[in-house]
Amino acid sequence: MKNVSLSPSGVEYQLPTEEQSAKELEELKRITEEQRKLGRKIVAVQGMGFVGCVMAAVVADAVDEKGDPLYFVHGQQRASTRSFWKVPVINTGVPPVSSSDAEVPEIFHRTVVEKKTLRATWLNYAYEVADIVVVDIQLDATKPAFGDASQGYCDMSAFRDGMKTLGKHISPDCLILVETTVPPGTCQNVVKPLIEEEFTKRGIDIEKHPSLIAHSYERVMPGAKYVSSIRDFWRVFSGVNEKSKDTAREFLNNILDTENFPLTELDNTNASELSKVMENSYRATNIALTLEWAKCAEKIGVDLHKVRAAIRKRKGTHDNLLRPSLGVGGYCLTKDPVLANWAMDAIFHIDEDLKMAIHSVDINDTMPLHTIDLIKEEYPELKDVKIAVLGVSYLENLGDTRHSPSETLIKFLNEYWAVVKTHDPYVEYWPEMENVPIEKNLEDALKEADVIIFAVGHSDYIKLEPKDVIEMSEGKPLIIDCSNFISDDKIAQYLKLGCKVKGVGKGHIEDLR
Amino acid sequence: MKNVSLSPSGVEYQLPTEEQSAKELEELKRITEEQRKLGRKIVAVQGMGFVGCVMAAVVADAVDEKGDPLYFVHGQQRASTRSFWKVPVINTGVPPVSSSDAEVPEIFHRTVVEKKTLRATWLNYAYEVADIVVVDIQLDATKPAFGDASQGYCDMSAFRDGMKTLGKHISPDCLILVETTVPPGTCQNVVKPLIEEEFTKRGIDIEKHPSLIAHSYERVMPGAKYVSSIRDFWRVFSGVNEKSKDTAREFLNNILDTENFPLTELDNTNASELSKVMENSYRATNIALTLEWAKCAEKIGVDLHKVRAAIRKRKGTHDNLLRPSLGVGGYCLTKDPVLANWAMDAIFHIDEDLKMAIHSVDINDTMPLHTIDLIKEEYPELKDVKIAVLGVSYLENLGDTRHSPSETLIKFLNEYWAVVKTHDPYVEYWPEMENVPIEKNLEDALKEADVIIFAVGHSDYIKLEPKDVIEMSEGKPLIIDCSNFISDDKIAQYLKLGCKVKGVGKGHIEDLR
């Protein structure tokens, strides 16, 4: 079934035939001509992933002072079995991502169906006609050794292929706006040479047509403000030359709410790229720091979460302090320090390590082991211990499981031959852990559990009453609170009902007895 | 001259004779009786240091709803040659500290001369009559090895002596409110046993009279809001038992602006003590992180300070990000992680290290060496190189030199046989570096300098025009900007005028040429 792309909702889409591609080409030509006549610029967004598809819709939604659309957007998605389904789905006005943000389906319907300013395609022809290409190709870090992020690296081959494709197709005056989080140095030292190489092959004089490359990173937050976090938020940008900066500035001013969130222009793309990975490294370090204090707090009768709340009263100087938890997941904090550290050697060939940031990734990646240590205080041998893990996503009230710390937790629990059940109201299927079934009913997950781990702060779990939890478990399970999800009042109830309770950073529990 | 205490303004005060002490005792008895009749509670503040003296004035300034003073305050200062002068100085209504805050002299004049609710004394009798003793004894960390804070410890002997003195003198119902930043565990594991031991010696039944001990830490900031930072700011407190908490709560509500800055009560004194050292450790870590990014930025053409400004736009999540600089000084960030780390072993006997926090102290303590590295890029041999250091205090627009990073800088420059001159508009005499003269005139400091280090961001230095600096130096000195004190525009002027410029975290300088 190599020629079929399966959507998450189970619909099969045949990959396009040559004939279909030829027809699509004609269609693209027709549309482009039509849109040009309407005075609109053509934008191609490369990659219909988590950021790219919503970014495409935001660009397609931008209007001038009269309310007329400024851009027509080709959402470019390669015809791969993994992702081709996004093209037909988007073209019916349906987003290729699920979200709790009501604006996501709205903006896709509005731009695809009503305004007809967004259309997905699999053809590179989209690049040929584009005035601007926004690059939203996924770029991952690889960490070959668990707990040793200093070995981490970035395989840029797919990204480089993407840039070569652009170099082969774009017009010399097209701006490449890289939005992907990239290792610092990428625009200047990777994108630019690749584009220039392809331009030269095409006979373009790169002295007369210096390539136009800019970088501007998004700060998207999954969740209820998904669209708004792309459109209505602070943006940083730069470019490899003045014309790139000017074009990027105009584009960003057109599509984003820069009146309320003025743009920040940095000197060069190295700065803009560094800014993104530094801001995530800052948060990663900030979380890592809390684990050592949590371990101390647990042993000296202190609730670190209350201490944190006390410290965070100092707005502007201390309120960024994050919390210890099961661990750190998601797509940014787990990889961005690695991209930065790797780039210093691999891209710049300089002898500087980002040791604190990398060490923080190690602490964060191994943080789930601390929760296992808490369990071991009661069950030194985990073999055959029945453990219910509540929450497998990486963030509360979301179904996103990328690099979820529950994954690490469960892998280790399995290694110890514990008997693990999982539950998550937002996750039906766990792509990273295909063999781990997710119980549909909480009762089934909790039944006969020796240990119940409150791993993620989903509202459904926060609301749970101790007596109900105990009833469902049919016993007196050990309760593990991974990040202050259970109030002191409820902890006291658990204790009264005969359960033991432990928590990350919660050393005061015995005093609640 | 052992019996003389010399004030910073050069006045000599004889230490009190026995006769004077006997007379002082009668005076204290008379005042106490008088104040009791006025319905005022008696507060003793132990230690007239940087925090204690202003805290004493704030307590003495507190009034009830009718505007009548609530407390009479004995500011207790031992009759040592080093500090006795504070007693007669305070008793003339003059603060024993210099400050840019106009409220400091005002509040001393108001409480000592007008309201007559504050009076300094050297007698322990102050404790005998006190309803509350506020402890503001200085407590330092010792770091025996430069760059290895893990060896740091806290010599608590003077603090313990202070507590024994209280145990010998206070009434069983007196609340001891520890305001000193102490190693976590101090109130419960150090103060309480010492007080109970002394109480027992005095025949006090400690079962019937459990000692009253609370902890509440200040967040004083030297500078223009010195008094306000003690009185009008968030406070955290706790106590060793309910009565201690209740008494402390009432006292703090009486003396502080808790209407606008409500109190935060924590479960126990371990939590309150941990909170203080954790909040400073958070900042210390935050600064340390920036150095590694600064070093990278310098090598890849990036101005890290602009990157920082871009990141800090994200209020509430990223705006605590601090900046790389010459180094970290002052009394808190340099020692508090050490107090915490030491306490885990020495007070709690638990096997937990605060590695990130301690490592951050090491990075911060050795940070001045990076500025030396910047100089060495131009002057590999520092011998006989004439270096002007602008600023020796630890903070801009202040004369406080405690643990100033300029101290480390100059010690190392001296080791390399560089010829160092210093200047600081706020510092006439440098107590920690008695042999280092401070030039009175900037011209004298800069004359013939090969290198000019902008070490501290005093406004006077920020204002300097490149042409004037170069004129005073009579050459083309290397300019070192330790923390973004020189604007891009001025850097361009220095470059134009033939100077080289380097800066911590400033990799973009060549592009300004």
CSV table of N, CA, C and O in Angstrom, one decimal, chain A residues 301-370:
chain,number,residue,atom,x,y,z
A,301,GLY,N,11.0,18.4,54.8
A,301,GLY,CA,9.7,18.8,55.2
A,301,GLY,C,9.1,20.1,54.6
A,301,GLY,O,8.3,20.8,55.1
A,302,VAL,N,9.6,20.4,53.4
A,302,VAL,CA,9.2,21.6,52.7
A,302,VAL,C,8.4,21.3,51.4
A,302,VAL,O,8.7,20.3,50.7
A,303,ASP,N,7.3,22.0,51.2
A,303,ASP,CA,6.6,22.0,50.0
A,303,ASP,C,7.2,23.0,49.0
A,303,ASP,O,7.0,24.2,49.1
A,304,LEU,N,8.0,22.5,48.1
A,304,LEU,CA,8.7,23.4,47.2
A,304,LEU,C,7.7,24.2,46.3
A,304,LEU,O,8.1,25.3,45.9
A,305,HIS,N,6.6,23.7,46.0
A,305,HIS,CA,5.6,24.4,45.2
A,305,HIS,C,5.1,25.6,45.9
A,305,HIS,O,4.8,26.7,45.2
A,306,LYS,N,5.0,25.6,47.2
A,306,LYS,CA,4.6,26.8,48.0
A,306,LYS,C,5.7,27.8,48.0
A,306,LYS,O,5.5,29.0,47.9
A,307,VAL,N,6.9,27.3,48.1
A,307,VAL,CA,8.1,28.1,48.1
A,307,VAL,C,8.2,28.8,46.8
A,307,VAL,O,8.4,30.1,46.7
A,308,ARG,N,7.9,28.1,45.7
A,308,ARG,CA,7.9,28.7,44.4
A,308,ARG,C,6.9,29.8,44.2
A,308,ARG,O,7.2,30.9,43.7
A,309,ALA,N,5.7,29.5,44.8
A,309,ALA,CA,4.7,30.6,44.7
A,309,ALA,C,5.1,31.8,45.5
A,309,ALA,O,4.8,32.9,45.0
A,310,ALA,N,5.8,31.6,46.6
A,310,ALA,CA,6.2,32.8,47.4
A,310,ALA,C,7.3,33.6,46.6
A,310,ALA,O,7.2,34.8,46.6
A,311,ILE,N,8.2,32.9,46.0
A,311,ILE,CA,9.2,33.5,45.2
A,311,ILE,C,8.7,34.3,44.0
A,311,ILE,O,9.1,35.4,43.7
A,312,ARG,N,7.7,33.7,43.3
A,312,ARG,CA,7.2,34.2,42.1
A,312,ARG,C,6.3,35.5,42.3
A,312,ARG,O,6.0,36.1,41.3
A,313,LYS,N,6.1,35.8,43.6
A,313,LYS,CA,5.4,37.1,43.8
A,313,LYS,C,6.2,38.3,43.3
A,313,LYS,O,5.7,39.4,43.0
A,314,ARG,N,7.5,38.1,43.2
A,314,ARG,CA,8.4,39.1,42.7
A,314,ARG,C,8.3,39.2,41.2
A,314,ARG,O,9.1,38.6,40.5
A,315,LYS,N,7.3,39.9,40.7
A,315,LYS,CA,7.1,40.0,39.2
A,315,LYS,C,8.3,40.7,38.5
A,315,LYS,O,8.8,41.7,39.0
A,316,GLY,N,8.6,40.2,37.4
A,316,GLY,CA,9.6,40.8,36.6
A,316,GLY,C,11.0,40.4,36.9
A,316,GLY,O,11.9,40.6,36.1
A,317,THR,N,11.2,39.9,38.1
A,317,THR,CA,12.6,39.4,38.5
A,317,THR,C,12.6,37.9,38.9
A,317,THR,O,13.6,37.3,38.7
A,318,HIS,N,11.5,37.4,39.4
A,318,HIS,CA,11.5,36.0,39.9
A,318,HIS,C,10.3,35.2,39.4
A,318,HIS,O,10.1,34.0,39.7
A,319,ASP,N,9.4,35.8,38.5
A,319,ASP,CA,8.2,35.1,38.2
A,319,ASP,C,8.3,34.1,37.0
A,319,ASP,O,7.4,33.4,36.7
A,320,ASN,N,9.5,34.0,36.4
A,320,ASN,CA,9.7,33.0,35.4
A,320,ASN,C,10.1,31.6,36.0
A,320,ASN,O,10.2,30.6,35.3
A,321,LEU,N,10.3,31.6,37.3
A,321,LEU,CA,10.7,30.3,38.0
A,321,LEU,C,9.7,29.2,37.7
A,321,LEU,O,8.5,29.4,38.0
A,322,LEU,N,10.2,28.2,37.1
A,322,LEU,CA,9.3,27.0,36.7
A,322,LEU,C,9.2,26.0,37.8
A,322,LEU,O,9.7,26.2,38.9
A,323,ARG,N,8.6,24.9,37.5
A,323,ARG,CA,8.3,23.9,38.6
A,323,ARG,C,8.9,22.6,38.3
A,323,ARG,O,9.0,22.2,37.1
A,324,PRO,N,9.3,21.9,39.3
A,324,PRO,CA,9.7,20.5,39.1
A,324,PRO,C,8.5,19.6,38.8
A,324,PRO,O,7.3,20.0,39.2
A,325,SER,N,8.7,18.5,38.1
A,325,SER,CA,7.5,17.7,37.6
A,325,SER,C,8.0,16.3,37.3
A,325,SER,O,9.1,16.0,37.6
A,326,LEU,N,7.2,15.6,36.6
A,326,LEU,CA,7.6,14.3,36.1
A,326,LEU,C,8.8,14.5,35.2
A,326,LEU,O,9.7,13.7,35.1
A,327,GLY,N,8.8,15.5,34.4
A,327,GLY,CA,9.9,15.8,33.4
A,327,GLY,C,9.5,16.8,32.4
A,327,GLY,O,8.4,17.5,32.6
A,328,VAL,N,10.3,16.9,31.4
A,328,VAL,CA,10.1,18.0,30.4
A,328,VAL,C,9.8,17.3,29.1
A,328,VAL,O,10.6,16.4,28.6
A,329,GLY,N,8.7,17.7,28.4
A,329,GLY,CA,8.4,17.1,27.1
A,329,GLY,C,8.3,18.2,26.0
A,329,GLY,O,8.7,19.3,26.2
A,330,GLY,N,7.6,17.8,24.9
A,330,GLY,CA,7.4,18.7,23.9
A,330,GLY,C,8.5,18.8,22.9
A,330,GLY,O,9.5,18.1,23.0
A,331,TYR,N,8.4,19.7,22.0
A,331,TYR,CA,9.2,19.7,20.8
A,331,TYR,C,10.4,20.7,21.0
A,331,TYR,O,11.3,20.7,20.2
A,332,CYS,N,10.3,21.7,21.9
A,332,CYS,CA,11.3,22.8,21.9
A,332,CYS,C,12.3,22.6,23.0
A,332,CYS,O,13.5,22.6,22.7
A,333,LEU,N,11.9,22.6,24.2
A,333,LEU,CA,12.8,22.6,25.4
A,333,LEU,C,13.7,21.4,25.4
A,333,LEU,O,14.8,21.4,25.9
A,334,THR,N,13.3,20.3,24.7
A,334,THR,CA,14.0,19.1,24.7
A,334,THR,C,15.1,19.0,23.7
A,334,THR,O,16.1,18.3,23.7
A,335,LYS,N,15.0,19.9,22.7
A,335,LYS,CA,15.9,19.8,21.6
A,335,LYS,C,16.7,21.1,21.3
A,335,LYS,O,17.8,21.1,20.8
A,336,ASP,N,16.1,22.3,21.6
A,336,ASP,CA,16.8,23.5,21.2
A,336,ASP,C,18.2,23.8,21.8
A,336,ASP,O,19.1,24.2,21.1
A,337,PRO,N,18.4,23.4,23.1
A,337,PRO,CA,19.8,23.5,23.6
A,337,PRO,C,20.8,22.6,22.8
A,337,PRO,O,21.9,23.0,22.6
A,338,VAL,N,20.3,21.5,22.3
A,338,VAL,CA,21.1,20.6,21.5
A,338,VAL,C,21.4,21.2,20.2
A,338,VAL,O,22.6,21.2,19.7
A,339,LEU,N,20.5,21.8,19.5
A,339,LEU,CA,20.7,22.5,18.2
A,339,LEU,C,21.8,23.6,18.4
A,339,LEU,O,22.7,23.7,17.6
A,340,ALA,N,21.7,24.3,19.5
A,340,ALA,CA,22.6,25.4,19.7
A,340,ALA,C,24.0,24.9,20.0
A,340,ALA,O,25.0,25.3,19.4
A,341,ASN,N,24.1,23.9,20.9
A,341,ASN,CA,25.4,23.3,21.3
A,341,ASN,C,26.1,22.7,20.1
A,341,ASN,O,27.3,22.9,19.8
A,342,TRP,N,25.3,22.0,19.3
A,342,TRP,CA,25.9,21.3,18.1
A,342,TRP,C,26.4,22.3,17.1
A,342,TRP,O,27.4,22.1,16.5
A,343,ALA,N,25.6,23.4,16.9
A,343,ALA,CA,25.9,24.4,15.9
A,343,ALA,C,27.3,25.0,16.2
A,343,ALA,O,28.0,25.3,15.2
A,344,MET,N,27.7,25.2,17.4
A,344,MET,CA,28.9,25.9,17.7
A,344,MET,C,30.1,25.2,17.1
A,344,MET,O,31.0,25.8,16.5
A,345,ASP,N,30.1,23.9,17.2
A,345,ASP,CA,31.1,23.1,16.6
A,345,ASP,C,30.8,22.8,15.1
A,345,ASP,O,31.7,23.1,14.2
A,346,ALA,N,29.6,22.3,14.8
A,346,ALA,CA,29.4,21.8,13.4
A,346,ALA,C,29.2,22.9,12.4
A,346,ALA,O,29.6,22.7,11.2
A,347,ILE,N,28.7,24.0,12.8
A,347,ILE,CA,28.4,25.1,11.8
A,347,ILE,C,29.5,26.2,12.0
A,347,ILE,O,30.0,26.7,11.0
A,348,PHE,N,29.9,26.5,13.2
A,348,PHE,CA,30.8,27.7,13.4
A,348,PHE,C,32.3,27.2,13.6
A,348,PHE,O,33.2,28.0,13.6
A,349,HIS,N,32.4,25.9,13.9
A,349,HIS,CA,33.8,25.4,14.2
A,349,HIS,C,34.5,26.2,15.3
A,349,HIS,O,35.6,26.5,15.2
A,350,ILE,N,33.7,26.5,16.3
A,350,ILE,CA,34.3,27.2,17.5
A,350,ILE,C,34.3,26.3,18.7
A,350,ILE,O,33.5,25.4,18.8
A,351,ASP,N,35.2,26.6,19.6
A,351,ASP,CA,35.4,25.7,20.7
A,351,ASP,C,34.6,26.3,21.9
A,351,ASP,O,35.2,26.7,22.9
A,352,GLU,N,33.3,26.3,21.8
A,352,GLU,CA,32.5,26.8,22.9
A,352,GLU,C,31.4,25.8,23.2
A,352,GLU,O,30.7,25.4,22.2
A,353,ASP,N,31.3,25.3,24.4
A,353,ASP,CA,30.2,24.4,24.8
A,353,ASP,C,29.1,25.2,25.6
A,353,ASP,O,29.4,26.0,26.4
A,354,LEU,N,27.9,24.9,25.3
A,354,LEU,CA,26.8,25.4,26.1
A,354,LEU,C,26.5,24.4,27.2
A,354,LEU,O,25.4,23.8,27.3
A,355,LYS,N,27.4,24.3,28.1
A,355,LYS,CA,27.4,23.2,29.1
A,355,LYS,C,26.2,23.3,30.0
A,355,LYS,O,25.6,22.3,30.3
A,356,MET,N,25.9,24.5,30.5
A,356,MET,CA,24.7,24.6,31.5
A,356,MET,C,23.4,24.2,30.8
A,356,MET,O,22.6,23.4,31.3
A,357,ALA,N,23.3,24.6,29.6
A,357,ALA,CA,22.0,24.3,28.8
A,357,ALA,C,22.0,22.8,28.5
A,357,ALA,O,20.9,22.2,28.7
A,358,ILE,N,23.1,22.3,28.1
A,358,ILE,CA,23.1,20.8,27.8
A,358,ILE,C,22.9,20.0,29.0
A,358,ILE,O,22.2,19.0,29.0
A,359,HIS,N,23.6,20.4,30.1
A,359,HIS,CA,23.4,19.6,31.4
A,359,HIS,C,22.0,19.7,31.8
A,359,HIS,O,21.4,18.7,32.4
A,360,SER,N,21.3,20.8,31.6
A,360,SER,CA,19.9,21.0,31.9
A,360,SER,C,19.0,20.0,31.1
A,360,SER,O,18.1,19.4,31.7
A,361,VAL,N,19.4,19.8,29.9
A,361,VAL,CA,18.6,18.8,29.1
A,361,VAL,C,18.8,17.4,29.7
A,361,VAL,O,17.8,16.7,29.8
A,362,ASP,N,20.0,17.1,30.1
A,362,ASP,CA,20.2,15.8,30.7
A,362,ASP,C,19.4,15.7,32.0
A,362,ASP,O,18.8,14.6,32.2
A,363,ILE,N,19.4,16.7,32.8
A,363,ILE,CA,18.6,16.6,34.1
A,363,ILE,C,17.1,16.5,33.7
A,363,ILE,O,16.4,15.6,34.3
A,364,ASN,N,16.7,17.2,32.7
A,364,ASN,CA,15.2,17.2,32.4
A,364,ASN,C,14.9,15.8,31.7
A,364,ASN,O,13.8,15.3,32.0
A,365,ASP,N,15.7,15.3,30.9
A,365,ASP,CA,15.4,14.1,30.2
A,365,ASP,C,15.4,12.9,31.2
A,365,ASP,O,14.6,12.0,31.1
A,366,THR,N,16.2,13.0,32.3
A,366,THR,CA,16.2,11.9,33.2
A,366,THR,C,15.3,12.2,34.5
A,366,THR,O,15.3,11.4,35.4
A,367,MET,N,14.6,13.3,34.4
A,367,MET,CA,13.8,13.7,35.6
A,367,MET,C,12.8,12.6,35.9
A,367,MET,O,12.5,12.4,37.1
A,368,PRO,N,12.2,11.9,35.0
A,368,PRO,CA,11.2,10.9,35.3
A,368,PRO,C,11.8,9.8,36.3
A,368,PRO,O,11.0,9.2,37.0
A,369,LEU,N,13.1,9.6,36.3
A,369,LEU,CA,13.7,8.6,37.2
A,369,LEU,C,13.5,9.0,38.6
A,369,LEU,O,13.4,8.1,39.5
A,370,HIS,N,13.3,10.3,38.9
A,370,HIS,CA,13.1,10.7,40.3
A,370,HIS,C,11.7,10.2,40.8
A,370,HIS,O,11.5,9.8,41.9
